[in-house]
Amino acid sequence: MNAFRKNVIQPILDCWSLLVGLKITGKYFCKPLITVHYPREVIDSENLSTYGGHVELIGKPKDPAMPKCISCMMCVTNCPSNCLTLVKQKAPKPTPEQEQEWAAAAERGEKVVKPKAPKNPAKFTYDYTLCSLCGTCIENCPANSLQFSNNIYWVATSRKEMNIDLLARLKEQATELSAPAPKIEAKPAVAEKEA
Amino acid sequence: MELMAKVAFCVYTLVILGGSIFAVSSSSLVRALVGLITTLVGVSGMYLLLATPFMAFMQLLIYVGAVSVLIFFAIMLTRAEAGGDEGNSAPMRTYVLGLAATMAPAGILGWLVLTKPVESIAVPVEISIKELGAGLLGTYFLPFELISVILMVAMAGAVLLTWEKRGKK
Amino acid sequence: MSAYQNLEQMKGDFYTQKFEAGKQDGTLIINMGPQHPSTHGVLRIVIEVDGEYIVRSEPVLGYLHRMHEKMGETQTWGGFIPNMGRVDYGHPMAWNWAYVGAVEKLMGIEVPERAEYLRVIMTELNRLTSHLLWWGAYILDLGAFTPIMYAFDDREMLLDILQRPSASRLTYSNFRVGGVQMDLDDKCLELIRTFIPHFRERLPMYHDLVTENLILRRRIEGVGIIDEDMCQRYGCTGPVLRGAGVAYDVRKDEPYSIYDRFDFEIPTQDSACSAGRYHVRVAEMEQSLRIIEQALEQLPSAEGKHIMDKAPKPSMKPPAGEAYFAVEGGRGKIGVYVVSDGSKVPYRVKLRAPGFSNMNAFAEAAKGTILADAVAILGSLDLIIPELDR
Amino acid sequence: MLQLLEGIPTQCVAKQDKVSTGRAWSVFLAPAQIVKTARKLYEAEYSLEDVFALDIEEGFLVLYHFNRWNVDERVVLRVLISKDNPTIPSIASIFDGAEWHERETRDFHGVNFEGNPNLVPLLMCVEDVDFHPLLKTDKKRKQIKDLLNLGEVVSCNKEIEALFAEAEAEVASDA
Amino acid sequence: MAAQGSVVQKEMLTAGAHYMDPPIVNIQLAQDLLDVCRSMSLWPMTFGLACCAIEMMATGMARFDMARFGAEVFRPSPRQADVMIVAGTVTKKMAPAVVRLYEQMPGPKWVISMGNCAISGGPFKIKDNYNVIEGVDTLIPVDVYVPGCPPRPEGLLEGFFQLQRLITGKRWWPVAAEVKG
Amino acid sequence: MSALTLYQIVALMLLCAGLFGLTQRRSLVGMLISVELMLNGAGLSLVAAAQLTEFSATLGQLGTLFVMGLAAAEATLVLAIIVVVAKRFGSAQTSDITTLKE
Amino acid sequence: MFGIPMILINLVIAAVAAMIWLALNALVLVYCERKFAGHIQRRPGPFEVGPHGALQPLIDGLKLMSKQLLTPDNADGFLFWLAPILSMIPVMLLFMPIPYGPVLTGMEVNLGLLLILAFSSFNGLAVILAGWGSNNKWGVLGAARAVAQTVAYEIPLLLTVLSISFMTGTLNLSEITAQQAGFIWDWNIWKQPLAFLIFIVAMFGETNRAPFDLAEAESELTAGFHTEYSSMGFGLFFMAEYGYMVAMCSICSVLFLGGFYGPFPGIEGWWWMLVKTYALLFLMIWARWTFPRVRFDQLLNLNWKWLLPLATFNLLATALIMKL
C-alpha cells in the first residue's frame, strides 16, 4: 500500500506543481513589462552616471580645455595594464636672444632662471582596449585630474579608434560645452563588406 | 479516369522500380533503406489504385513507421560505416550466379503470368472497412490471433536476445 | 621528461585518443565543448557514452587559462587587484577579499571598521548575484527558459546597487589593501534596504515556480552523488560540501574579518545529490539577506571614519614572508597564498579556486549516469570557468 | 598534530603564527615520506586544499595545504626537491583531488609526480608540454631564507636549520 | 618562453569560407532588401568565453531585451548563426576552436568582438604573456569592436546597431540620449 | 494484357530485385532489406489478385495485413539477432560469421 | 475540361492551399510564440522590426533563404538534403483531411484519421535521416532520441484516437466533427476526458516540444538532429515542426473540441476551428516557457508506465461501454 501511494498517488498529486508553475508564468504574463527600450529611452542618468566608462581628463574649472594634470606620472606608473602614455612637456626651446641673455647672465655670475617646463602634459594617450577600469589611476592622481567618463555607449569598427588622445577629447568636450552644437553623427561611412 | 489510372500506374511502377534498384544496388545501407522506403511508398500507391486505401495507409503505418525505423536501428547498432559496408563490388562469379538464381524463378513465374492469365475484372472491388473488421473478428479470427501471438513472442524474444545487464556502475 | 614520452606520438587531442585506445564495444566518444551551451563557457568534457549512459568522462581544462598566477609575479602588489575581479566573475568580491586579506596579513594592517562592514555588505550582495546567476543558468540548463529572466530581474537591481561603490557591473575590483575604494552613499544604502524585503517576497515565487516543480525534482533528486568522503578526497567545499551534510563554512569555522558578529545559519542537506546542492544554495540566499540586514544595522556612521586612511600605496613593499587567507566564496573556500620577498612585486601568488576542486569530483559523480544527468551535475557544481583555469 | 606525525621521520615541525600566516603548523618532509603522511592526514579527516610549488634557489619547494572541517587547523607540508631531478611521489592515490593539482604544478613548474595516473598537461596546450611559465629567471630567484621563516620550531633537523640559519641570524641582528 | 602568436596561420583562417559565392541573380534592389533582412535578424551564436558572456546574457534578459531587434534567437550550433559574439578572452588553447567555429558558420557572417580581452587581450596583455591571444582579429576578421571590461549591455546593443549599419549603410534607430554626469 | 497481369509483373519485379539483393548483399541488414522487398512484392500480388478477380476481396486484404504483421515480427527478431551477432562477432558481415566452416 | 479530371484539380488546389496555410501558420505562430514568451518574461519580444515586430518572422525567413547552403564535409549529401524535404511534405499532407469548416476540407477521405497517423510516422524517419546524414555525433544521438520518442508516443496517441473512433464508429474526420454538433456538452472531451489528457501529453511528445524536446535539447545535444543544418535546411525543419504542431492541435480540436462547431448551435464556422487550435497552441507555448525539460528515461517511463496503460484502459473501457 505504501509503495502504491509512493509510486502512483504521489506523482499524480505532484502534477499540481505543474499547474502552479503555469499559474505563476501566467501571472507574470499579465504584469507590465520592465524592459528599457534602449535607444529610445535610457536608464535614468543618476544610475548610469555611477557607472565608469573609460578614463578621461578633467579640465580646470576656469579653462575647461586645459587639464588639471600636472604630469606627475603617478597614474602611468601605477596602472596595472599599462594603458596610459604620458609625455611631459619639454621646457620651451630658448630663442637665440634668450640664450645670449643667459650666457651673458652666466658670465656675469648671476643665477640663470631658466623657464620651467609647463606642467600640463604634451601628450596623453589612453588605450581603452587594455584598460581594466580598476580606477587605480583615478585614486592615485594627486591633482584629481582623472575621472571615469560617461561615454558608455561607444563602439568602434577598428582597433585604432579606441586609442584615445585624452587631450584632444578634453578640447572637444570643452568646445561642446561652450557651444552645444547639435550632435551629428560624424562617424565615417564604412566601405561595404562585400568589397 | 481510365487514363489517370494508367498514368498513376506508370508513375508508381517507376517509383517501385527505381526504389528497388536503389535498395539493391547502393553501397550505403542507409541509402538502401531510403530505396526501400521509396518502394514502400510506391507499393502503397498501388494499393490506392487497387481501391484499398486501408491497405495503403496500413502499409505506410507499419512499414514506414515501424519496420524502416527498426532496420535503421539495426544499421546504427551494427555501426555500419556510411559508405563502407557494401563498398567493394562483389566478385564476378557471385554476380553471375546471383543473376542466374534470380532469373530462373523470374522466368518461370513470368512465363506463367503471361501465358496463363487468370480471368480478371477491370475495376477493383471496393469493400468497406466494416466488412474488413467483420472478417477479422469473424471468419479469420484464428489467424488474426495467431499473428498477434507471433508478434508478442517475437517481441519477447527480441528483448530476451538483446537483454544485457547494465552492471558495472 | 620521462612522464611525457608517449606524448610525442600523441599529436593534437590526446584525451580522445586515450579513450579510443581503451575503447569497448558499442560505446561512442563525444566531446562536450569547448563550445557547448551547458558548460557555461569553454570547458570541454570528453565523454564516453554507451547509448545514453556515461561510461567515463574526463574534463579538459585550460581553454580559459589566463595566467593569473604568472601575472601575480609580474604586477605590483596593488596592481594585481583588478585580476581578482576577473578570476571569478560570479563572485569577484570574495576573491578581492581573499587577496587583499592575505596581503593585509602579510603587512599586519588592520582595516577600518566601516570598511570591514562595507566589505561584508558588498560581498554578501555579490553572493546573491552569484547565486542568482547560478540559479537562472542551472534552470536554463535543465531546459526552462523563463526562470533565468526572473533571476536576472533581481540581479539587475543588485547590479545597480553594487555599481555605485565600484563603478562596474561585473568585474568588481574595488577592494584595496587596507580598505575599500569607495564608500556606500545614502542612496545606495536606501536601495539595499528596499531590495531586501523585495527579494524576500520574490523567493517564495522561485520556490513555487521551480523548486516545487515535479519535473525539476525528478531531474535533480538523487543525481550526481558527491558524499562526504568524496568531498574529503577531492577537497570539495562550499555548497557541494554542505549539500553532503557537512556544516563547514569558512565564515563560521574560521571566522575572518567581522563575521563572528553576525547571527546566521549554515544550511546543510544530507542527500549529497544535485538537489541537496540546489537547496543549500537557495537557502544561502536567505542567510545572506540576514547578514546584510545585521550589517546595515551595525554599520558605523561615515563621519570621522575613513575607509582608506590606513591603506598603503599600490606600489607597497610588504615584508618578506608568506600568508594564506581563506574566505567563503559563492562556490566554496577561496584561498590565496602569497609569498613576498620584500620587493614591489609578489614572489608567488597561488590561487586556490573552489571550482577547481569541485569540478574534479565531476568525473566520479557522473559515472554511470545518463547524458542529461551530466548536465544536471555540471550545473549543480556551479562552475565558473575562468576560476577553474585561472 | 604532533601525535599524528609520530612514526614519520619529519625534517622539521614548526608552529606558525595564525594571525600573520593563516596556518597552524608547518612540516618539512623528505620526498619519500609524503605519501605516508598524506595517508595519516586522510585518516585524521584532513582534506586537501591545494598543491603547488615554489621556485627557489635550493630547488623546488612543493607545498601541500591541508585543513580539517571540524577543527580549524591548517597544516602545510613542505617538500624540498632538487632542480636536477624534480621528482616527487604522487598522493593522488589517497586524495583523488591531488591529481589535478599535481598536473597543474607540472604545467607551471615542471615538477614530476611519480604515480600520478594521468600526468598530461592540464591547463597548457599540448604544444607547450615542456614550457613552464612560472619558472623564475636566475636574477629574480631568491633563497628560501629570504622568503619564509620557520616559526616556532618544535623539532628540526640539521639540514633545514642550515637552510634558515642566516635568516635567523639576520632576524636576530635586526632585533 | 613559448612563442606567442596565433596557433594557426592567419592566411589559412581568413581565406576560404569568409565570403559568400557571388549570387546567381545579382539585382541591386534585391541585394539591398536582403541586406536589410539580414541586418534585422542577426542570430548570434551562444559563444560565451568569459566574463563578457554574462553581460551578453544580461543583454538578452528582460531589462535590455535584445529580442526587440530580432537577435533573440541564440543558436547553439554555428551552422544556424549569423553573428559570432566573441565575448571574452581567447586563449592559445581555444584559438583553433574559435577559428573552426567561425569557419563552420555559413556566409554571410559577421563577428562582434566584445570586451577588451577579445579586442586586444585587454588586461592580460602583459610582457610575459604566454597564453592569451592579443586580439581576436589576429585570428578572424572582426567587424565591430565593443570596448569595455565588460561593456554594458547597451554597449553590445550599440554594437549590433553598428553592425546593422555596416550591412545596410544606415543606422536604423535613434541615437540614445547622453548620460548627464 | 489485363490489369492483373500488369500488377503481377510489378510484383514479380519486386521479387526479382529482392532475390538478387539477397544473393549480392554481404551484410545481414542488407539482406533484411531485400527480404522486405520480396515481402512487399508478395503483398502486392495478393491484394491485386484478390481485388481484380471474383475471389473474396476480404481475404486478400486481410492476408496482406497478416503478411505485414509477420514482416514486423520478423524485422523485430532479425534486428535482435543482428544486434547479438554484431556484438558477438564485431560485425554484421556474412563473411565474418562463417566460423562453422573453418 | 481538357481531359483533366476534377479530382486532380481539387487535389492540386488542396495541396497548394495546405502549403500556404502551413507557411502562414508557421509565420504567425513563430511571432506569437516569441511575443508570448517575451511577455511571460516581462519583455516585449520582437518589437522594432515592423509594427510591434510583426515583420520579424517574415524577415527571419527571408534571411534564412538567403544564407549560404552548407553541406558538411563528411556528410552524405543525398540523405542530408533529403531529410528536410521528407519532413516537410508529409506535414502538408496531414492538413488534407482536416475539416476546417463545413466545406473547407482539403480532401474528403474516409480513412482520414488513418491517413494522418500514417503520414505522421514519416517525421521520425526524416529526423533519423537528418541525424545520420549529417554525420555528426550530436546529430546521431538526437536522431536516436527523437525516434525512440516519436515511436513510443505514437502508441498512446493511436490508442486514444482509436477510442474516439470506437465511440464515433468512423475514421472520417468530417463525420466525427458532425457528431459533435450541438451544444458544448456534446463535444467528445466530456465523453473522453482521459483520452483528451493523454492526447495532449502525447501531442507534446510527438511534436518534440518542450518539456519533451529531447531531440534538440540544446543544453545537452547542442542542437540535436539539426546541428549541421544551415539556411533553408534548418528553415524547413523549423517550419515542419510548427506545421506539425498546428496539425496536431487541429486534429485535437476536431477529435475532442467539436471542430468548427461553436459552443451552441447556429454559430459554426471556420473561426471556431482557428480559435480552438490556437488555444491549444498557446497551451503548448505556455508549457514550453514554464517547465524544465524532462530526462530521457523519464520521458520513456512516462510513456510506457503511465500513458500506455491508461490509454489501453481507456480503450477497453470505451469498448465495454459501447458494447453495453
mmCIF file of N, CA, C and O in Angstrom, chain B residues 29 36 66-78 150-151 153-162, chain F residues 22 25 27-36 38-39 69-87 91-94 97:
data_model
loop_
_atom_site.group_PDB
_atom_site.id
_atom_site.type_symbol
_atom_site.label_atom_id
_atom_site.label_comp_id
_atom_site.label_asym_id
_atom_site.label_seq_id
_atom_site.Cartn_x
_atom_site.Cartn_y
_atom_site.Cartn_z
ATOM 1 N N LEU B 29 24.173 1.398 -46.718
ATOM 2 C CA LEU B 29 22.962 0.734 -46.240
ATOM 3 C C LEU B 29 21.836 1.723 -45.985
ATOM 4 O O LEU B 29 20.669 1.421 -46.189
ATOM 5 N N LEU B 36 14.340 1.357 -50.130
ATOM 6 C CA LEU B 36 13.251 0.504 -49.648
ATOM 7 C C LEU B 36 12.015 1.339 -49.329
ATOM 8 O O LEU B 36 10.889 0.976 -49.693
ATOM 9 N N ALA B 66 7.288 1.628 -38.597
ATOM 10 C CA ALA B 66 7.880 0.658 -37.680
ATOM 11 C C ALA B 66 9.069 -0.083 -38.286
ATOM 12 O O ALA B 66 10.177 -0.014 -37.772
ATOM 13 N N VAL B 67 8.820 -0.768 -39.406
ATOM 14 C CA VAL B 67 9.863 -1.652 -39.910
ATOM 15 C C VAL B 67 11.110 -0.874 -40.337
ATOM 16 O O VAL B 67 12.234 -1.241 -39.997
ATOM 17 N N SER B 68 10.888 0.233 -41.057
ATOM 18 C CA SER B 68 12.047 1.003 -41.520
ATOM 19 C C SER B 68 12.854 1.516 -40.345
ATOM 20 O O SER B 68 14.094 1.497 -40.361
ATOM 21 N N VAL B 69 12.142 1.990 -39.337
ATOM 22 C CA VAL B 69 12.853 2.513 -38.171
ATOM 23 C C VAL B 69 13.653 1.404 -37.503
ATOM 24 O O VAL B 69 14.803 1.607 -37.089
ATOM 25 N N LEU B 70 13.046 0.210 -37.454
ATOM 26 C CA LEU B 70 13.766 -0.929 -36.875
ATOM 27 C C LEU B 70 15.038 -1.204 -37.659
ATOM 28 O O LEU B 70 16.109 -1.409 -37.089
ATOM 29 N N ILE B 71 14.877 -1.222 -38.983
ATOM 30 C CA ILE B 71 16.052 -1.504 -39.811
ATOM 31 C C ILE B 71 17.109 -0.430 -39.588
ATOM 32 O O ILE B 71 18.308 -0.710 -39.487
ATOM 33 N N PHE B 72 16.627 0.809 -39.447
ATOM 34 C CA PHE B 72 17.596 1.883 -39.218
ATOM 35 C C PHE B 72 18.363 1.648 -37.934
ATOM 36 O O PHE B 72 19.572 1.829 -37.866
ATOM 37 N N PHE B 73 17.622 1.218 -36.923
ATOM 38 C CA PHE B 73 18.310 0.931 -35.665
ATOM 39 C C PHE B 73 19.319 -0.186 -35.835
ATOM 40 O O PHE B 73 20.408 -0.139 -35.264
ATOM 41 N N ALA B 74 18.932 -1.187 -36.644
ATOM 42 C CA ALA B 74 19.890 -2.268 -36.899
ATOM 43 C C ALA B 74 21.158 -1.706 -37.532
ATOM 44 O O ALA B 74 22.271 -2.087 -37.164
ATOM 45 N N ILE B 75 20.977 -0.800 -38.471
ATOM 46 C CA ILE B 75 22.151 -0.221 -39.122
ATOM 47 C C ILE B 75 23.011 0.523 -38.115
ATOM 48 O O ILE B 75 24.238 0.386 -38.073
ATOM 49 N N MET B 76 22.333 1.307 -37.267
ATOM 50 C CA MET B 76 23.100 2.093 -36.299
ATOM 51 C C MET B 76 23.793 1.192 -35.301
ATOM 52 O O MET B 76 24.944 1.425 -34.935
ATOM 53 N N LEU B 77 23.103 0.172 -34.832
ATOM 54 C CA LEU B 77 23.672 -0.654 -33.775
ATOM 55 C C LEU B 77 24.807 -1.520 -34.276
ATOM 56 O O LEU B 77 25.686 -1.896 -33.509
ATOM 57 N N THR B 78 24.776 -1.868 -35.540
ATOM 58 C CA THR B 78 25.894 -2.651 -36.052
ATOM 59 C C THR B 78 27.001 -1.753 -36.567
ATOM 60 O O THR B 78 27.929 -2.226 -37.197
ATOM 61 N N ILE B 150 2.220 -14.334 -32.439
ATOM 62 C CA ILE B 150 3.567 -14.366 -33.036
ATOM 63 C C ILE B 150 4.292 -13.056 -32.781
ATOM 64 O O ILE B 150 5.462 -13.030 -32.381
ATOM 65 N N LEU B 151 3.569 -11.956 -32.955
ATOM 66 C CA LEU B 151 4.181 -10.645 -32.721
ATOM 67 C C LEU B 151 4.665 -10.549 -31.280
ATOM 68 O O LEU B 151 5.777 -10.086 -31.006
ATOM 69 N N VAL B 153 5.387 -12.983 -29.224
ATOM 70 C CA VAL B 153 6.541 -13.854 -28.984
ATOM 71 C C VAL B 153 7.800 -13.244 -29.586
ATOM 72 O O VAL B 153 8.873 -13.251 -28.973
ATOM 73 N N ALA B 154 7.631 -12.675 -30.784
ATOM 74 C CA ALA B 154 8.799 -12.077 -31.436
ATOM 75 C C ALA B 154 9.362 -10.953 -30.597
ATOM 76 O O ALA B 154 10.579 -10.835 -30.414
ATOM 77 N N MET B 155 8.469 -10.142 -30.069
ATOM 78 C CA MET B 155 8.956 -9.028 -29.263
ATOM 79 C C MET B 155 9.652 -9.518 -28.011
ATOM 80 O O MET B 155 10.743 -9.050 -27.650
ATOM 81 N N ALA B 156 9.010 -10.502 -27.354
ATOM 82 C CA ALA B 156 9.621 -11.047 -26.141
ATOM 83 C C ALA B 156 10.982 -11.643 -26.468
ATOM 84 O O ALA B 156 11.968 -11.431 -25.755
ATOM 85 N N GLY B 157 11.024 -12.377 -27.592
ATOM 86 C CA GLY B 157 12.283 -12.994 -27.993
ATOM 87 C C GLY B 157 13.347 -11.956 -28.251
ATOM 88 O O GLY B 157 14.498 -12.088 -27.823
ATOM 89 N N ALA B 158 12.948 -10.888 -28.937
ATOM 90 C CA ALA B 158 13.922 -9.855 -29.252
ATOM 91 C C ALA B 158 14.477 -9.234 -27.991
ATOM 92 O O ALA B 158 15.688 -9.033 -27.849
ATOM 93 N N VAL B 159 13.571 -8.970 -27.043
ATOM 94 C CA VAL B 159 14.030 -8.372 -25.788
ATOM 95 C C VAL B 159 14.973 -9.322 -25.077
ATOM 96 O O VAL B 159 16.036 -8.930 -24.592
ATOM 97 N N LEU B 160 14.598 -10.621 -25.047
ATOM 98 C CA LEU B 160 15.440 -11.605 -24.369
ATOM 99 C C LEU B 160 16.815 -11.699 -25.004
ATOM 100 O O LEU B 160 17.831 -11.758 -24.334
ATOM 101 N N LEU B 161 16.805 -11.690 -26.352
ATOM 102 C CA LEU B 161 18.072 -11.848 -27.069
ATOM 103 C C LEU B 161 19.039 -10.716 -26.755
ATOM 104 O O LEU B 161 20.224 -10.936 -26.543
ATOM 105 N N THR B 162 18.508 -9.510 -26.769
ATOM 106 C CA THR B 162 19.411 -8.365 -26.622
ATOM 107 C C THR B 162 19.530 -7.919 -25.184
ATOM 108 O O THR B 162 20.174 -6.926 -24.894
ATOM 109 N N LEU F 22 19.353 -10.356 -52.204
ATOM 110 C CA LEU F 22 19.686 -11.347 -51.184
ATOM 111 C C LEU F 22 20.987 -12.059 -51.527
ATOM 112 O O LEU F 22 21.805 -12.375 -50.660
ATOM 113 N N ARG F 25 23.987 -9.024 -51.396
ATOM 114 C CA ARG F 25 24.321 -8.298 -50.163
ATOM 115 C C ARG F 25 25.226 -9.134 -49.282
ATOM 116 O O ARG F 25 25.050 -10.340 -49.164
ATOM 117 N N SER F 27 25.909 -7.950 -46.035
ATOM 118 C CA SER F 27 25.656 -7.665 -44.623
ATOM 119 C C SER F 27 24.242 -8.106 -44.287
ATOM 120 O O SER F 27 23.355 -8.105 -45.140
ATOM 121 N N LEU F 28 24.056 -8.481 -43.059
ATOM 122 C CA LEU F 28 22.755 -9.017 -42.663
ATOM 123 C C LEU F 28 21.656 -7.988 -42.838
ATOM 124 O O LEU F 28 20.539 -8.320 -43.243
ATOM 125 N N VAL F 29 21.976 -6.738 -42.562
ATOM 126 C CA VAL F 29 20.954 -5.713 -42.682
ATOM 127 C C VAL F 29 20.527 -5.546 -44.136
ATOM 128 O O VAL F 29 19.334 -5.425 -44.454
ATOM 129 N N GLY F 30 21.517 -5.602 -44.998
ATOM 130 C CA GLY F 30 21.196 -5.509 -46.417
ATOM 131 C C GLY F 30 20.283 -6.638 -46.848
ATOM 132 O O GLY F 30 19.344 -6.441 -47.627
ATOM 133 N N MET F 31 20.542 -7.820 -46.341
ATOM 134 C CA MET F 31 19.689 -8.967 -46.659
ATOM 135 C C MET F 31 18.275 -8.738 -46.155
ATOM 136 O O MET F 31 17.295 -9.051 -46.828
ATOM 137 N N LEU F 32 18.191 -8.185 -44.942
ATOM 138 C CA LEU F 32 16.877 -7.909 -44.375
ATOM 139 C C LEU F 32 16.095 -6.967 -45.292
ATOM 140 O O LEU F 32 14.901 -7.174 -45.565
ATOM 141 N N ILE F 33 16.770 -5.972 -45.804
ATOM 142 C CA ILE F 33 16.110 -5.028 -46.713
ATOM 143 C C ILE F 33 15.590 -5.768 -47.943
ATOM 144 O O ILE F 33 14.448 -5.573 -48.398
ATOM 145 N N SER F 34 16.409 -6.669 -48.471
ATOM 146 C CA SER F 34 15.992 -7.421 -49.655
ATOM 147 C C SER F 34 14.776 -8.279 -49.348
ATOM 148 O O SER F 34 13.840 -8.375 -50.154
ATOM 149 N N VAL F 35 14.780 -8.888 -48.170
ATOM 150 C CA VAL F 35 13.632 -9.718 -47.798
ATOM 151 C C VAL F 35 12.362 -8.877 -47.736
ATOM 152 O O VAL F 35 11.291 -9.289 -48.185
ATOM 153 N N GLU F 36 12.513 -7.684 -47.197
ATOM 154 C CA GLU F 36 11.339 -6.807 -47.119
ATOM 155 C C GLU F 36 10.806 -6.496 -48.514
ATOM 156 O O GLU F 36 9.602 -6.430 -48.739
ATOM 157 N N MET F 38 10.912 -8.417 -51.102
ATOM 158 C CA MET F 38 10.181 -9.589 -51.612
ATOM 159 C C MET F 38 8.814 -9.686 -50.948
ATOM 160 O O MET F 38 7.807 -9.980 -51.604
ATOM 161 N N LEU F 39 8.785 -9.426 -49.649
ATOM 162 C CA LEU F 39 7.512 -9.490 -48.936
ATOM 163 C C LEU F 39 6.517 -8.497 -49.509
ATOM 164 O O LEU F 39 5.323 -8.774 -49.650
ATOM 165 N N GLY F 69 2.013 -7.929 -40.683
ATOM 166 C CA GLY F 69 2.263 -8.225 -39.277
ATOM 167 C C GLY F 69 3.441 -9.150 -39.115
ATOM 168 O O GLY F 69 4.332 -8.926 -38.291
ATOM 169 N N LEU F 70 3.474 -10.161 -39.993
ATOM 170 C CA LEU F 70 4.599 -11.103 -39.946
ATOM 171 C C LEU F 70 5.902 -10.387 -40.244
ATOM 172 O O LEU F 70 6.931 -10.654 -39.608
ATOM 173 N N ALA F 71 5.840 -9.491 -41.217
ATOM 174 C CA ALA F 71 7.057 -8.758 -41.573
ATOM 175 C C ALA F 71 7.570 -7.973 -40.374
ATOM 176 O O ALA F 71 8.777 -7.945 -40.097
ATOM 177 N N ALA F 72 6.638 -7.343 -39.651
ATOM 178 C CA ALA F 72 7.050 -6.574 -38.474
ATOM 179 C C ALA F 72 7.693 -7.496 -37.450
ATOM 180 O O ALA F 72 8.766 -7.200 -36.913
ATOM 181 N N ALA F 73 7.035 -8.662 -37.205
ATOM 182 C CA ALA F 73 7.583 -9.601 -36.228
ATOM 183 C C ALA F 73 8.958 -10.076 -36.664
ATOM 184 O O ALA F 73 9.902 -10.123 -35.863
ATOM 185 N N GLU F 74 9.051 -10.381 -37.934
ATOM 186 C CA GLU F 74 10.324 -10.883 -38.473
ATOM 187 C C GLU F 74 11.412 -9.814 -38.332
ATOM 188 O O GLU F 74 12.537 -10.093 -37.913
ATOM 189 N N ALA F 75 11.038 -8.566 -38.654
ATOM 190 C CA ALA F 75 12.035 -7.492 -38.560
ATOM 191 C C ALA F 75 12.516 -7.343 -37.124
ATOM 192 O O ALA F 75 13.718 -7.173 -36.879
ATOM 193 N N THR F 76 11.582 -7.447 -36.179
ATOM 194 C CA THR F 76 11.978 -7.317 -34.772
ATOM 195 C C THR F 76 12.995 -8.381 -34.398
ATOM 196 O O THR F 76 14.060 -8.081 -33.850
ATOM 197 N N LEU F 77 12.637 -9.619 -34.747
ATOM 198 C CA LEU F 77 13.520 -10.722 -34.376
ATOM 199 C C LEU F 77 14.866 -10.613 -35.070
ATOM 200 O O LEU F 77 15.915 -10.785 -34.453
ATOM 201 N N VAL F 78 14.807 -10.330 -36.359
ATOM 202 C CA VAL F 78 16.064 -10.256 -37.110
ATOM 203 C C VAL F 78 16.942 -9.144 -36.565
ATOM 204 O O VAL F 78 18.162 -9.296 -36.431
ATOM 205 N N LEU F 79 16.283 -8.046 -36.197
ATOM 206 C CA LEU F 79 17.050 -6.950 -35.604
ATOM 207 C C LEU F 79 17.771 -7.420 -34.351
ATOM 208 O O LEU F 79 18.976 -7.191 -34.182
ATOM 209 N N ALA F 80 17.016 -8.148 -33.506
ATOM 210 C CA ALA F 80 17.629 -8.632 -32.273
ATOM 211 C C ALA F 80 18.796 -9.556 -32.587
ATOM 212 O O ALA F 80 19.876 -9.437 -32.011
ATOM 213 N N ILE F 81 18.572 -10.451 -33.552
ATOM 214 C CA ILE F 81 19.633 -11.395 -33.901
ATOM 215 C C ILE F 81 20.845 -10.657 -34.444
ATOM 216 O O ILE F 81 21.994 -10.936 -34.078
ATOM 217 N N ILE F 82 20.570 -9.689 -35.306
ATOM 218 C CA ILE F 82 21.682 -8.946 -35.897
ATOM 219 C C ILE F 82 22.482 -8.250 -34.812
ATOM 220 O O ILE F 82 23.728 -8.255 -34.821
ATOM 221 N N VAL F 83 21.774 -7.662 -33.862
ATOM 222 C CA VAL F 83 22.485 -6.962 -32.797
ATOM 223 C C VAL F 83 23.344 -7.927 -32.005
ATOM 224 O O VAL F 83 24.515 -7.647 -31.714
ATOM 225 N N VAL F 84 22.764 -9.093 -31.696
ATOM 226 C CA VAL F 84 23.537 -10.078 -30.941
ATOM 227 C C VAL F 84 24.753 -10.528 -31.744
ATOM 228 O O VAL F 84 25.877 -10.592 -31.228
ATOM 229 N N VAL F 85 24.519 -10.798 -33.012
ATOM 230 C CA VAL F 85 25.622 -11.244 -33.864
ATOM 231 C C VAL F 85 26.700 -10.179 -33.956
ATOM 232 O O VAL F 85 27.895 -10.446 -33.838
ATOM 233 N N ALA F 86 26.232 -8.942 -34.123
ATOM 234 C CA ALA F 86 27.206 -7.857 -34.253
ATOM 235 C C ALA F 86 28.020 -7.718 -32.988
ATOM 236 O O ALA F 86 29.214 -7.409 -33.024
ATOM 237 N N LYS F 87 27.382 -7.944 -31.856
ATOM 238 C CA LYS F 87 28.125 -7.836 -30.599
ATOM 239 C C LYS F 87 29.108 -8.991 -30.461
ATOM 240 O O LYS F 87 30.228 -8.821 -29.991
ATOM 241 N N SER F 91 30.843 -7.567 -36.137
ATOM 242 C CA SER F 91 30.493 -7.129 -37.480
ATOM 243 C C SER F 91 29.218 -7.841 -37.901
ATOM 244 O O SER F 91 28.870 -8.878 -37.364
ATOM 245 N N ALA F 92 28.513 -7.243 -38.815
ATOM 246 C CA ALA F 92 27.297 -7.891 -39.316
ATOM 247 C C ALA F 92 27.479 -8.333 -40.757
ATOM 248 O O ALA F 92 26.549 -8.420 -41.527
ATOM 249 N N GLN F 93 28.722 -8.590 -41.141
ATOM 250 C CA GLN F 93 29.004 -9.065 -42.496
ATOM 251 C C GLN F 93 28.907 -10.589 -42.497
ATOM 252 O O GLN F 93 29.441 -11.241 -41.590
ATOM 253 N N THR F 94 28.291 -11.137 -43.514
ATOM 254 C CA THR F 94 28.155 -12.591 -43.527
ATOM 255 C C THR F 94 29.509 -13.276 -43.603
ATOM 256 O O THR F 94 29.701 -14.350 -43.039
ATOM 257 N N ILE F 97 31.050 -14.180 -40.291
ATOM 258 C CA ILE F 97 30.328 -15.024 -39.329
ATOM 259 C C ILE F 97 30.409 -16.484 -39.739
ATOM 260 O O ILE F 97 29.594 -17.301 -39.351
#
